[in-house]
mmCIF file of C-alpha atoms in Angstrom:
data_model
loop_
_atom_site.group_PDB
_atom_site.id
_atom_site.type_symbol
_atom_site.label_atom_id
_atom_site.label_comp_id
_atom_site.label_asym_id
_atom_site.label_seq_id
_atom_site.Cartn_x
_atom_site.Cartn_y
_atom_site.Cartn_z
ATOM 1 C CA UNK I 7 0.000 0.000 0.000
ATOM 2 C CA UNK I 8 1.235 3.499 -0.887
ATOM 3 C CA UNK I 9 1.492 5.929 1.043
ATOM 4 C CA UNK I 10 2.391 9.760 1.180
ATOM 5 C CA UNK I 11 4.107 11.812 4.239
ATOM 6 C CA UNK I 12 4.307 15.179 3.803
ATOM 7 C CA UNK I 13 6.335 17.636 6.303
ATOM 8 C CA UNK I 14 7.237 21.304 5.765
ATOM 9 C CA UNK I 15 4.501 23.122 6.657
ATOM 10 C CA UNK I 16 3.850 26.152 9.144
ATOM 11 C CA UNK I 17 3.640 30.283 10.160
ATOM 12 C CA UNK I 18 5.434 32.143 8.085
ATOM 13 C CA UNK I 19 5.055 36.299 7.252
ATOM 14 C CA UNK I 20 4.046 37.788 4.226
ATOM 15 C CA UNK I 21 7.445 37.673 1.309
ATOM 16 C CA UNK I 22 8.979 34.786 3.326
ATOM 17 C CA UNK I 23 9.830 30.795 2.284
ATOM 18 C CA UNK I 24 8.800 27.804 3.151
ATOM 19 C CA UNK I 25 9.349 24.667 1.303
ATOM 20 C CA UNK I 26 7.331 21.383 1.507
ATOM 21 C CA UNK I 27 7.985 17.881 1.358
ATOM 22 C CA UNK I 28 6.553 14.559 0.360
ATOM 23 C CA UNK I 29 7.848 10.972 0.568
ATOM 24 C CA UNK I 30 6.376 7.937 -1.188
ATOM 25 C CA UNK I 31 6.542 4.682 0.699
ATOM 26 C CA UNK I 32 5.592 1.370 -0.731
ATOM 27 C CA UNK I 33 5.484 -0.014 -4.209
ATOM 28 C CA UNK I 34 4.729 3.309 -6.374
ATOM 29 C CA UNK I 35 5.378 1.264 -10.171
ATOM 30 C CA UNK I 36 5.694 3.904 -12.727
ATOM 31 C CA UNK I 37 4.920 7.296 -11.624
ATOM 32 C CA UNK I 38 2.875 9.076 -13.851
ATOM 33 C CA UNK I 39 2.627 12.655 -11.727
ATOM 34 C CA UNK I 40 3.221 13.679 -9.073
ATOM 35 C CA UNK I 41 2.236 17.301 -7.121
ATOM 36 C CA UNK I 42 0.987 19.646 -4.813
ATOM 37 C CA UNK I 43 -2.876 20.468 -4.515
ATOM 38 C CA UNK I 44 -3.943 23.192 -1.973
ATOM 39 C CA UNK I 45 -7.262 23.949 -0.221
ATOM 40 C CA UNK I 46 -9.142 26.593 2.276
ATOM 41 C CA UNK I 47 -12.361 26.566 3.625
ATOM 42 C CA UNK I 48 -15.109 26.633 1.804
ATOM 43 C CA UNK I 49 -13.437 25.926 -1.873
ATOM 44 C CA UNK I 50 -12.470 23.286 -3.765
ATOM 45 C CA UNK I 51 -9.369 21.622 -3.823
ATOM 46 C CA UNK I 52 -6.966 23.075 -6.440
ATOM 47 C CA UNK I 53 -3.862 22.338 -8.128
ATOM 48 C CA UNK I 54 -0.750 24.438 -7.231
ATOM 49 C CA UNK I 55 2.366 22.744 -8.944
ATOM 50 C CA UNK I 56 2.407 19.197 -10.513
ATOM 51 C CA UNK I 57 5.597 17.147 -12.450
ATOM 52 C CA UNK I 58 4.538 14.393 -15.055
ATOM 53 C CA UNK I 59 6.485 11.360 -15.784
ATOM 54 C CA UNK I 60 9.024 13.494 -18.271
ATOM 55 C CA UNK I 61 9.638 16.001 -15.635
ATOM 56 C CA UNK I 62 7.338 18.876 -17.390
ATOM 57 C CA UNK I 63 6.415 21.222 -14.608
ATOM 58 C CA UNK I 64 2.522 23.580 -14.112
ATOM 59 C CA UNK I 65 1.732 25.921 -12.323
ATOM 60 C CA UNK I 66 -1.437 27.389 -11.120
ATOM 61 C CA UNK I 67 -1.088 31.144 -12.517
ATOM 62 C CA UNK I 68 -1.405 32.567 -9.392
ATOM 63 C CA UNK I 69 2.037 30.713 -7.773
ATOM 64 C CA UNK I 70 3.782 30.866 -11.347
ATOM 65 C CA UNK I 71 7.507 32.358 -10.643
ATOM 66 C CA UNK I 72 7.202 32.035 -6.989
ATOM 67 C CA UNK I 73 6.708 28.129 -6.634
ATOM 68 C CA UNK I 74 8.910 25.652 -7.997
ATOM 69 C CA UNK I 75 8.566 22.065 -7.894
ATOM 70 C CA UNK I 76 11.050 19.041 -7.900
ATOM 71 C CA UNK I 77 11.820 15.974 -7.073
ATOM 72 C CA UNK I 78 14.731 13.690 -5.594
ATOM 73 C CA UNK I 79 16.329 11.284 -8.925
ATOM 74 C CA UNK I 80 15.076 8.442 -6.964
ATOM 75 C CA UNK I 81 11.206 9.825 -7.663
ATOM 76 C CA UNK I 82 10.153 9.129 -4.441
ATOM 77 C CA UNK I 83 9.932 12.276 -2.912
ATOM 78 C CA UNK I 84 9.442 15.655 -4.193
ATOM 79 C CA UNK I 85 9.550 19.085 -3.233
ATOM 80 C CA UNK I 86 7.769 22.631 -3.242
ATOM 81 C CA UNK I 87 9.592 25.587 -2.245
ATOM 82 C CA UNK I 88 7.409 28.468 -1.997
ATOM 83 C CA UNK I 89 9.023 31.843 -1.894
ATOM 84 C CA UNK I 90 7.684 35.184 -1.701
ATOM 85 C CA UNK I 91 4.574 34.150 0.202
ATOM 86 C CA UNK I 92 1.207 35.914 0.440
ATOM 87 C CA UNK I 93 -1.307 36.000 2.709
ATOM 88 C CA UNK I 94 -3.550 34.229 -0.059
ATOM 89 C CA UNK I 95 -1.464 31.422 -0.197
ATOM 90 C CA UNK I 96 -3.004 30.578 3.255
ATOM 91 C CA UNK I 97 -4.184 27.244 2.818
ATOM 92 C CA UNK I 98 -3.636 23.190 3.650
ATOM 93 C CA UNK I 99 -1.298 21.813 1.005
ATOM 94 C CA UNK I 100 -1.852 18.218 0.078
ATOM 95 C CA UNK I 101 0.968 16.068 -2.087
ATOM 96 C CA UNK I 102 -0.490 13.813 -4.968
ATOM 97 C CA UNK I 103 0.622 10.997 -6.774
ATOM 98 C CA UNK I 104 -1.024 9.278 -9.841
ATOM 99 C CA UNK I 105 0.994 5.677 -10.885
ATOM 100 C CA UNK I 106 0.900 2.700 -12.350
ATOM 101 C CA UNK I 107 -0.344 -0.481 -10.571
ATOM 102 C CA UNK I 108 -0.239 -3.010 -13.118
ATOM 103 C CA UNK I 109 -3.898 -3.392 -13.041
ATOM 104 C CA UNK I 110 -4.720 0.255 -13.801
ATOM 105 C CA UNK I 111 -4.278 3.480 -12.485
ATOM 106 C CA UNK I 112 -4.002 4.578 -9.092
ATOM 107 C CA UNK I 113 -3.827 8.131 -6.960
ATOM 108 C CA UNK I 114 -3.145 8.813 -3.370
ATOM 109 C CA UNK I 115 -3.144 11.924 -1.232
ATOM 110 C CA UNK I 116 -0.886 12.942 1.591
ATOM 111 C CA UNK I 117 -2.744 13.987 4.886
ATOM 112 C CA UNK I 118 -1.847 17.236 4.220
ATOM 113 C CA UNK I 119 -0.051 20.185 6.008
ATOM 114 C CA UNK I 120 -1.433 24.180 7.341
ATOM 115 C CA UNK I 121 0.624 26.835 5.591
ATOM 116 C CA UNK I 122 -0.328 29.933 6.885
ATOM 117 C CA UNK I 123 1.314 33.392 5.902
ATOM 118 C CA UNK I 124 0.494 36.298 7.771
ATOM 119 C CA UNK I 125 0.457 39.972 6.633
#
């Protein structure tokens, strides 16, 4: 069973950094993407950075030159360091992975982790 730990999260004022982490334990197969979803109260869950299996990065517009995703060679965990933070980034950050089973897709979620940037 696979299974995603994220760590990184926390308080952090308004132009600062934080960067976020995510480990994948178990049998992932092939990866097909991998990323970062975020979500506040009230909204719908929504993508912030994501890598596919080539490495080809997105971005949500609104993070675009202030996130950047990566990942270790090994695939199994990746990264998002957020600089120049704003208040509106305020949200829980969950990590996402979409692979391969052999018998068809699967996708798993990390628990998730509070960012919260004050002004």
């Amino acid at each position: 069973q696979v299974q995603l730990v994220e760590s990184g999260g926390g308080l952090v004022q308004a132009g600062g950094s934080l960067t976020l982490s995510c480990t994948a334990s178990g049998s992932t197969g092939n990866i097909n993407r991998m990323g970062w979803y975020r979500q506040t109260p009230g909204k719908e869950r929504e993508l912030a950075a994501s890598l596919n299996r080539g490495g080809d990065s997105e971005y949500a517009r609104s993070v675009q030159g202030r996130f950047t995703i990566s990942r270790d060679n090994a695939k199994t965990t990746w990264y998002l360091q957020m600089n120049s933070l704003e208040p509106e980034d305020t949200a829980v950050y969950y990590c996402y992975l979409r692979y391969w089973s052999g018998f068809g897709y699967r996708e798993r979620w990390g628990q998730g982790t509070q960012v919260t940037v004050s002004s």
